[in-house]
Short mmCIF file of C-alpha atoms in Angstrom, two decimals:
data_model
loop_
_atom_site.label_atom_id
_atom_site.label_comp_id
_atom_site.label_asym_id
_atom_site.label_seq_id
_atom_site.Cartn_x
_atom_site.Cartn_y
_atom_site.Cartn_z
CA MET U 1 87.26 121.61 112.49
CA THR U 2 91.21 121.57 112.83
CA THR U 3 93.08 123.96 110.59
CA LEU U 4 96.81 124.25 109.67
CA ASP U 5 97.00 127.69 111.36
CA SER U 6 95.69 126.24 114.50
CA LEU U 7 98.24 123.51 114.47
CA ARG U 8 101.12 126.02 113.69
CA ALA U 9 100.32 128.02 116.85
CA ASN U 10 102.63 127.82 119.96
CA ALA U 11 99.67 126.10 121.64
CA ASN U 12 98.75 123.47 119.16
CA ALA U 13 95.01 123.22 118.91
CA LEU U 14 95.29 119.27 118.87
CA ALA U 15 97.64 118.99 121.70
CA PRO U 16 94.91 118.95 124.49
CA HIS U 17 93.43 115.74 123.00
CA TYR U 18 96.69 113.95 123.70
CA SER U 19 97.12 115.05 127.37
CA ARG U 20 97.99 111.38 128.60
CA PHE U 21 100.97 111.50 126.23
CA GLY U 22 101.90 115.06 127.28
CA VAL U 23 102.64 116.14 123.83
CA ALA U 24 102.50 119.85 124.66
CA ASP U 25 105.46 119.41 127.15
CA ARG U 26 107.53 116.92 125.23
CA LEU U 27 109.58 117.18 122.10
CA LEU U 28 108.44 113.95 120.50
CA LEU U 29 110.06 113.87 116.91
CA SER U 30 109.73 110.23 116.71
CA ALA U 31 106.32 110.14 115.14
CA HIS U 32 107.32 108.33 111.95
CA SER U 33 107.96 105.31 114.37
CA HIS U 34 105.35 105.72 117.24
CA GLN U 35 102.86 108.56 117.28
CA ALA U 36 101.16 109.58 120.56
CA TRP U 37 97.54 108.18 120.95
CA PRO U 38 94.84 110.57 121.45
CA ASP U 39 93.18 110.38 124.96
CA VAL U 40 90.01 108.67 123.40
CA ALA U 41 92.16 105.60 122.69
CA GLU U 42 91.66 104.68 126.36
CA GLU U 43 87.82 104.66 125.72
CA GLY U 44 88.45 101.85 123.16
CA LEU U 45 90.43 99.81 125.47
CA ARG U 46 87.80 100.33 128.44
CA GLU U 47 85.00 99.19 125.91
CA ALA U 48 87.08 95.97 125.01
CA PHE U 49 87.41 95.12 128.79
CA ALA U 50 83.71 95.81 129.39
CA ASP U 51 82.60 93.58 126.52
CA ALA U 52 84.94 90.72 127.68
CA ALA U 53 83.71 91.07 131.42
CA ARG U 54 80.09 91.13 130.44
CA ASP U 55 80.08 88.48 127.50
CA VAL U 56 83.18 86.44 128.41
CA ASP U 57 83.68 83.99 125.43
CA GLU U 58 80.60 85.36 123.63
CA LYS U 59 82.59 88.65 123.24
CA TRP U 60 83.91 87.57 119.86
CA GLY U 61 80.77 88.54 117.93
CA ARG U 62 81.39 92.26 119.12
CA ALA U 63 85.14 91.85 118.45
CA PHE U 64 84.65 90.71 114.98
CA ALA U 65 82.40 93.64 114.39
CA LYS U 66 85.17 95.97 115.47
CA ALA U 67 87.54 94.11 113.14
CA ASP U 68 85.24 94.90 110.25
CA GLU U 69 85.00 98.59 111.47
CA LEU U 70 88.91 98.66 111.32
CA ARG U 71 88.97 97.28 107.77
CA ASP U 72 86.44 99.92 106.54
CA GLY U 73 88.94 102.52 108.16
CA PHE U 74 91.81 101.00 106.00
CA ARG U 75 89.65 100.96 102.91
CA GLN U 76 89.01 104.72 103.23
CA TRP U 77 92.82 105.38 103.56
CA LEU U 78 93.46 103.49 100.32
CA SER U 79 90.39 104.79 98.57
CA ASP U 80 89.47 101.15 98.07
CA PRO U 81 85.78 100.58 99.22
CA HIS U 82 85.43 97.10 98.04
CA GLY U 83 88.73 95.71 98.80
CA ASP U 84 89.53 92.55 100.78
CA TYR U 85 91.72 93.02 103.74
CA ALA U 86 93.41 90.42 106.14
CA LEU U 87 94.25 91.92 109.56
CA GLY U 88 97.26 90.82 111.70
CA PRO U 89 99.05 92.00 114.83
CA ASN U 90 102.09 92.95 112.68
CA THR U 91 103.16 93.00 109.09
CA HIS U 92 105.53 90.01 109.67
CA GLU U 93 102.90 87.76 110.24
CA LEU U 94 100.98 88.92 107.15
CA VAL U 95 104.16 88.74 105.06
CA LEU U 96 104.76 85.09 106.08
CA ARG U 97 101.34 83.98 105.02
CA PHE U 98 101.65 85.74 101.77
CA LEU U 99 105.09 84.10 101.04
CA SER U 100 103.56 80.78 102.13
CA ALA U 101 101.14 81.10 99.35
CA LEU U 102 103.66 81.39 96.51
CA ASP U 103 104.87 78.47 94.60
CA LEU U 104 108.56 78.95 95.17
CA ARG U 105 109.44 75.56 93.76
CA LYS U 106 108.41 76.57 90.21
CA ARG U 107 109.28 80.41 90.67
CA PRO U 108 112.08 80.56 93.24
CA ARG U 109 113.07 84.19 92.53
CA LEU U 110 112.11 87.19 94.72
CA VAL U 111 113.06 90.86 93.73
CA THR U 112 113.32 93.52 96.35
CA THR U 113 115.51 96.50 97.33
CA ASP U 114 118.37 97.18 99.59
CA GLY U 115 116.15 99.76 101.45
CA GLU U 116 113.41 97.57 102.90
CA PHE U 117 112.47 97.71 106.54
CA HIS U 118 113.76 94.90 108.73
CA THR U 119 110.52 92.71 108.34
CA LEU U 120 111.47 92.07 104.67
CA ARG U 121 115.20 92.46 104.99
CA ARG U 122 115.63 89.74 107.64
CA GLN U 123 112.96 87.29 106.26
CA LEU U 124 114.25 87.39 102.74
CA THR U 125 117.73 87.00 103.88
CA ARG U 126 116.83 83.84 105.77
CA LEU U 127 115.00 82.61 102.68
CA ALA U 128 118.16 83.30 100.63
CA GLU U 129 120.06 81.08 102.98
CA GLU U 130 117.69 78.36 102.21
CA GLY U 131 118.25 78.56 98.43
CA ILE U 132 115.62 81.00 97.30
CA GLU U 133 117.15 83.52 95.03
CA VAL U 134 116.67 87.06 96.40
CA VAL U 135 117.75 89.96 93.99
CA ARG U 136 118.27 93.26 95.87
CA VAL U 137 118.12 96.34 93.66
CA PRO U 138 119.79 99.49 95.17
CA ALA U 139 117.14 101.75 96.56
CA ALA U 140 118.91 104.82 95.40
CA PRO U 141 118.07 106.85 93.26
CA ALA U 142 114.43 106.52 94.28
CA ALA U 143 113.40 108.22 90.98
CA THR U 144 114.26 105.23 88.92
CA LEU U 145 113.77 102.45 91.26
CA ALA U 146 110.54 101.14 90.12
CA GLU U 147 111.93 100.90 86.54
CA ARG U 148 115.08 99.16 87.82
CA LEU U 149 112.93 96.74 89.74
CA ALA U 150 110.86 95.82 86.61
CA GLU U 151 114.05 94.97 84.62
CA GLN U 152 114.70 92.32 87.19
CA VAL U 153 111.31 90.59 86.57
CA ASP U 154 111.50 87.45 84.69
CA ASP U 155 109.48 84.23 84.27
CA ARG U 156 111.00 82.77 87.35
CA THR U 157 110.03 85.65 89.57
CA ALA U 158 107.32 84.77 92.16
CA ALA U 159 107.04 88.34 93.66
CA VAL U 160 108.37 91.83 93.85
CA LEU U 161 108.36 93.51 97.16
CA VAL U 162 109.06 97.28 97.59
CA SER U 163 108.17 100.13 99.70
CA ALA U 164 105.91 103.16 98.62
CA VAL U 165 108.10 105.23 100.88
CA LEU U 166 111.66 104.25 101.86
CA PHE U 167 111.79 103.97 105.68
CA GLU U 168 115.50 105.43 105.95
CA THR U 169 115.16 108.34 103.85
CA SER U 170 111.53 109.23 103.52
CA TRP U 171 111.69 109.23 99.74
CA ILE U 172 108.50 108.61 97.99
CA VAL U 173 109.09 105.98 95.22
CA PRO U 174 107.38 106.98 91.85
CA GLY U 175 106.36 104.78 88.93
CA LEU U 176 104.76 101.96 90.79
CA ALA U 177 102.10 101.63 88.10
CA TYR U 178 104.80 100.73 85.50
CA LEU U 179 106.18 98.07 87.94
CA ALA U 180 102.63 96.75 88.68
CA GLU U 181 101.99 96.31 84.90
CA THR U 182 105.38 94.66 84.31
CA CYS U 183 104.59 92.29 87.26
CA ARG U 184 101.02 91.46 85.76
CA ARG U 185 102.37 90.65 82.29
CA ARG U 186 105.00 88.37 83.93
CA SER U 187 102.39 86.72 86.33
CA ALA U 188 104.52 87.93 89.24
CA GLU U 189 102.94 89.17 92.34
CA LEU U 190 103.66 92.80 93.46
CA VAL U 191 103.77 93.66 97.32
CA VAL U 192 103.90 97.40 98.08
CA ASP U 193 104.82 98.20 101.63
CA ALA U 194 102.70 101.39 102.35
CA TYR U 195 103.50 101.45 106.03
CA HIS U 196 105.22 105.03 105.82
CA ALA U 197 102.77 106.24 103.22
CA VAL U 198 99.34 105.82 104.75
CA GLY U 199 98.51 108.73 106.90
CA ALA U 200 101.45 110.89 105.53
CA VAL U 201 100.89 110.77 101.87
CA PRO U 202 97.41 110.17 100.19
CA PHE U 203 97.55 106.58 98.74
CA PRO U 204 94.59 106.24 96.29
CA MET U 205 95.80 102.76 95.32
CA HIS U 206 93.71 102.32 92.20
CA ASP U 207 94.63 105.77 90.82
CA LEU U 208 98.27 104.71 91.46
CA GLY U 209 97.81 101.62 89.26
CA LEU U 210 97.93 99.01 92.03
CA THR U 211 94.55 97.52 91.63
CA ASP U 212 96.13 94.05 91.22
CA ALA U 213 98.85 94.43 93.97
CA TRP U 214 99.04 93.37 97.46
CA VAL U 215 99.45 96.54 99.87
CA LEU U 216 100.92 95.95 103.22
CA GLY U 217 100.53 98.58 106.28
CA GLY U 218 99.47 99.30 109.59
CA GLY U 219 98.49 101.87 112.22
CA TYR U 220 101.51 102.03 114.55
CA LYS U 221 102.83 105.26 112.92
CA TYR U 222 100.88 108.09 111.21
CA LEU U 223 97.36 106.62 111.93
CA GLN U 224 98.09 106.61 115.70
CA LEU U 225 96.16 103.24 116.16
CA GLY U 226 98.96 101.62 118.21
CA GLU U 227 100.19 98.11 118.16
CA GLY U 228 98.23 95.26 116.82
CA ASN U 229 96.58 96.89 113.94
CA CYS U 230 98.08 95.79 110.60
CA PHE U 231 96.62 95.00 107.29
CA LEU U 232 97.32 93.32 104.02
CA ARG U 233 95.17 94.20 101.10
CA LEU U 234 94.37 91.38 98.84
CA PRO U 235 93.95 91.66 94.95
CA ALA U 236 91.11 89.78 93.57
CA HIS U 237 93.21 86.75 92.42
CA ALA U 238 94.26 86.11 95.97
CA GLN U 239 91.15 83.98 96.27
CA GLU U 240 92.79 81.48 94.13
CA LEU U 241 95.92 81.11 96.47
CA ARG U 242 96.10 78.76 99.53
CA PRO U 243 98.66 79.90 102.14
CA VAL U 244 100.64 77.12 103.73
CA ILE U 245 100.94 79.09 107.07
CA THR U 246 97.24 79.40 108.01
CA GLY U 247 95.44 79.87 111.27
CA TRP U 248 92.04 78.18 112.03
CA TYR U 249 90.46 81.62 111.91
CA ALA U 250 91.00 81.30 108.13
CA GLU U 251 88.35 78.49 108.15
CA PHE U 252 85.63 80.26 110.07
CA GLY U 253 83.90 81.27 106.76
CA ALA U 254 84.14 77.75 105.31
CA LEU U 255 82.89 75.91 108.58
CA ALA U 256 79.34 75.33 106.92
CA ASN U 257 80.92 73.77 103.73
CA GLU U 258 81.12 69.99 103.40
CA ARG U 259 84.66 68.79 104.55
CA ARG U 260 86.91 67.03 102.19
CA PRO U 261 89.30 64.58 103.98
CA GLY U 262 92.89 65.59 103.79
CA GLU U 263 92.18 69.00 102.39
CA VAL U 264 92.28 72.39 104.35
CA ALA U 265 89.41 74.67 103.64
CA TYR U 266 89.73 78.42 103.35
CA ALA U 267 87.18 81.19 104.06
CA PRO U 268 86.56 83.78 101.25
CA GLY U 269 87.72 87.35 101.24
CA GLY U 270 90.30 88.69 103.69
CA ASP U 271 89.78 85.96 106.07
CA ARG U 272 91.56 83.63 103.68
CA PHE U 273 94.80 84.94 105.14
CA ALA U 274 93.60 85.07 108.77
CA GLY U 275 95.64 83.76 111.63
CA ALA U 276 94.16 82.42 114.89
CA THR U 277 93.10 83.81 118.35
CA TYR U 278 94.21 87.28 118.85
CA ASP U 279 93.92 90.14 121.31
CA PRO U 280 91.00 92.20 120.13
CA SER U 281 91.58 95.17 122.27
CA SER U 282 93.88 96.62 119.67
CA HIS U 283 91.05 96.73 117.26
CA TYR U 284 88.75 98.61 119.79
CA ARG U 285 91.45 101.07 120.55
CA GLY U 286 92.06 101.57 116.70
CA VAL U 287 88.40 101.98 115.76
CA ARG U 288 88.00 104.71 118.44
CA VAL U 289 90.95 106.59 117.11
CA GLN U 290 89.70 106.21 113.49
CA LYS U 291 86.54 108.01 114.64
CA PHE U 292 88.55 110.70 116.53
CA PHE U 293 90.39 111.27 113.01
CA ALA U 294 86.93 111.77 111.46
CA GLU U 295 85.73 114.08 114.16
CA GLN U 296 88.82 116.28 113.84
CA GLY U 297 88.82 116.35 110.10
CA LEU U 298 92.23 114.57 110.04
CA THR U 299 91.87 113.47 106.19
CA ALA U 300 94.71 112.11 104.12
CA GLU U 301 94.85 115.39 102.16
CA PHE U 302 94.92 117.47 105.33
CA LEU U 303 97.49 115.51 106.99
CA ARG U 304 99.73 115.80 103.85
CA GLU U 305 99.26 119.54 104.00
CA VAL U 306 100.38 119.46 107.64
CA SER U 307 103.22 117.01 107.00
CA GLN U 308 104.62 119.18 104.19
CA HIS U 309 104.60 122.13 106.18
CA GLN U 310 106.30 120.54 109.13
CA VAL U 311 108.86 118.65 107.25
CA GLY U 312 109.61 121.86 105.15
CA LEU U 313 110.09 123.92 108.44
CA LEU U 314 112.38 121.29 109.88
CA ALA U 315 114.46 121.32 106.64
CA GLN U 316 114.71 125.11 106.80
CA CYS U 317 115.72 125.09 110.30
CA PHE U 318 118.40 122.41 109.76
CA ASP U 319 119.90 124.61 106.83
CA ASP U 320 119.86 127.71 109.07
CA LEU U 321 122.04 125.88 111.55
CA GLY U 322 124.89 125.90 108.96
CA LEU U 323 126.42 122.69 110.36
CA ARG U 324 129.36 121.06 108.65
CA GLU U 325 128.23 118.52 105.98
CA ASP U 326 130.78 115.96 106.90
CA VAL U 327 129.15 115.89 110.45
CA VAL U 328 125.55 115.93 109.38
CA THR U 329 123.74 116.78 106.11
CA ARG U 330 120.40 116.30 104.22
CA ASP U 331 119.50 115.48 100.72
CA ARG U 332 118.79 118.80 99.03
CA GLU U 333 118.11 117.33 95.60
CA ALA U 334 114.88 115.70 96.60
CA PRO U 335 111.98 118.15 96.24
CA LEU U 336 109.85 118.68 99.19
CA ASP U 337 106.90 116.94 97.46
CA GLY U 338 109.10 113.85 97.00
CA ILE U 339 109.46 113.35 100.78
CA ALA U 340 106.74 111.72 102.92
CA GLY U 341 106.27 112.14 106.59
CA PHE U 342 109.77 112.62 108.11
CA LEU U 343 113.06 114.62 107.59
CA SER U 344 116.07 112.26 107.21
CA LEU U 345 119.47 113.51 108.02
CA ARG U 346 122.71 111.81 107.11
CA SER U 347 125.59 111.48 109.51
CA PRO U 348 128.36 109.08 110.26
CA VAL U 349 127.70 109.53 113.94
CA ALA U 350 123.81 109.45 113.67
CA GLY U 351 123.41 107.10 116.66
CA ARG U 352 125.45 109.46 118.83
CA LEU U 353 123.50 112.44 117.73
CA CYS U 354 120.28 110.61 118.43
CA GLU U 355 121.58 109.78 122.05
CA GLY U 356 122.73 113.45 122.42
CA LEU U 357 119.29 114.84 121.56
CA ALA U 358 117.49 112.20 123.81
CA ALA U 359 119.60 113.39 126.78
CA ARG U 360 118.34 117.05 125.99
CA GLY U 361 114.72 115.92 125.88
CA VAL U 362 114.26 115.72 121.93
CA ARG U 363 112.97 112.20 120.97
CA THR U 364 114.30 111.17 117.52
CA ASP U 365 115.76 107.90 116.16
CA SER U 366 118.55 106.63 113.96
CA ARG U 367 118.64 103.90 111.30
CA GLY U 368 122.40 103.22 110.40
CA HIS U 369 123.76 106.57 109.10
CA TYR U 370 120.17 108.25 108.94
CA LEU U 371 118.97 110.46 111.76
CA ARG U 372 115.15 110.79 111.48
CA PHE U 373 113.06 113.58 112.68
CA GLY U 374 109.48 112.82 112.54
CA PRO U 375 106.88 115.63 113.20
CA ALA U 376 103.17 115.01 114.01
CA PRO U 377 99.96 117.17 113.66
CA TYR U 378 99.85 117.65 117.52
CA LEU U 379 103.33 119.53 117.60
CA SER U 380 103.58 123.26 117.01
CA ASP U 381 105.93 125.13 114.95
CA ALA U 382 107.75 126.36 118.06
CA GLN U 383 108.34 122.88 119.22
CA LEU U 384 109.76 121.87 115.92
CA THR U 385 112.05 124.83 115.93
CA ALA U 386 113.27 124.14 119.32
CA ALA U 387 113.86 120.45 118.58
CA MET U 388 116.13 121.38 115.56
CA SER U 389 118.02 124.11 117.32
CA THR U 390 118.86 121.45 119.87
CA LEU U 391 120.96 119.64 117.24
CA ARG U 392 123.47 122.47 117.11
CA GLU U 393 124.29 121.96 120.88
CA VAL U 394 124.68 118.12 120.30
CA VAL U 395 126.97 118.63 117.26
CA ALA U 396 129.12 121.14 119.21
CA GLU U 397 129.46 118.62 122.03
CA GLU U 398 130.52 115.88 119.49
CA GLY U 399 133.33 118.21 118.33
#
């Protein structure tokens, strides 16, 4: 069983399981964007190839079984054993199907924040250009965000779309239960983007008051599942909706039903929001990685313990550098338990600092004025300390 002490050691106990990514010899601090895959992920890809080679077009029975296993894994992360889950290669495809199921002619108003990831930012901006009313509430301060969003919900609001963790700052958004109740009373849908929460912060959705919410997420980041493994958790009333953007896989579960001329049929459950033919190898890879997490005891609670230690260490190392705050600083008002899986620094030259770190072998990333350091459970304390220490050299070169 993996322990926190074994991960803190100079030779991280998990690192040998990621030899193909060379995590022991690289300072990969972009884990909030793309975590390394464990070596066993290759087993999943080989299994997908073997099934296709052996069964050709008959492979889909096994592929659909993998999809069901993947759904079961997502249900565990959300403590939602009976939930319906639609799968998609990316969250944008799932968001499109969701939006297409809304009656935007009767309720032409969408409420969101100015701190959403580009999937929502871009698509909602484009809808606004076509006449949909899009209300953007300032994401800061996160402590009051849910309440301020709730104030904007009226009888013309079709949906509220908000992140559980803000992608630029790593702030956890509290009070989502209050927002969910407001949406329920106003008959508005609530979509919670949990991509930066699942795997970094325990997300028992029912305990968080989100039973009637749509929850969006995926495995590209903290779950190490790689591309092509995204999900949309459907509330029970989703079975009443008929997405306009719909693929023929959404009809599989209804093929035995009598067809009505001129009417599109939908399968029950998560398949109601399904797309069309996809590459199943991502699901094979994802299922094998989910099994690896179980084998290593990488539960939501344990990963949170690791993340809090690592983010806290990075924050302390940064403070010890004593850098000028007009060059680079961090939010010291947010408590550690209010931060998710990465440390966000603010700098007017965040992009240049990111480039300077990369030139010295430290992989981070930047979003606008934010420089993001994303640790991962396969990194040691020594690696985190070395990565942050490199920032001093980069700042000195910037002058």
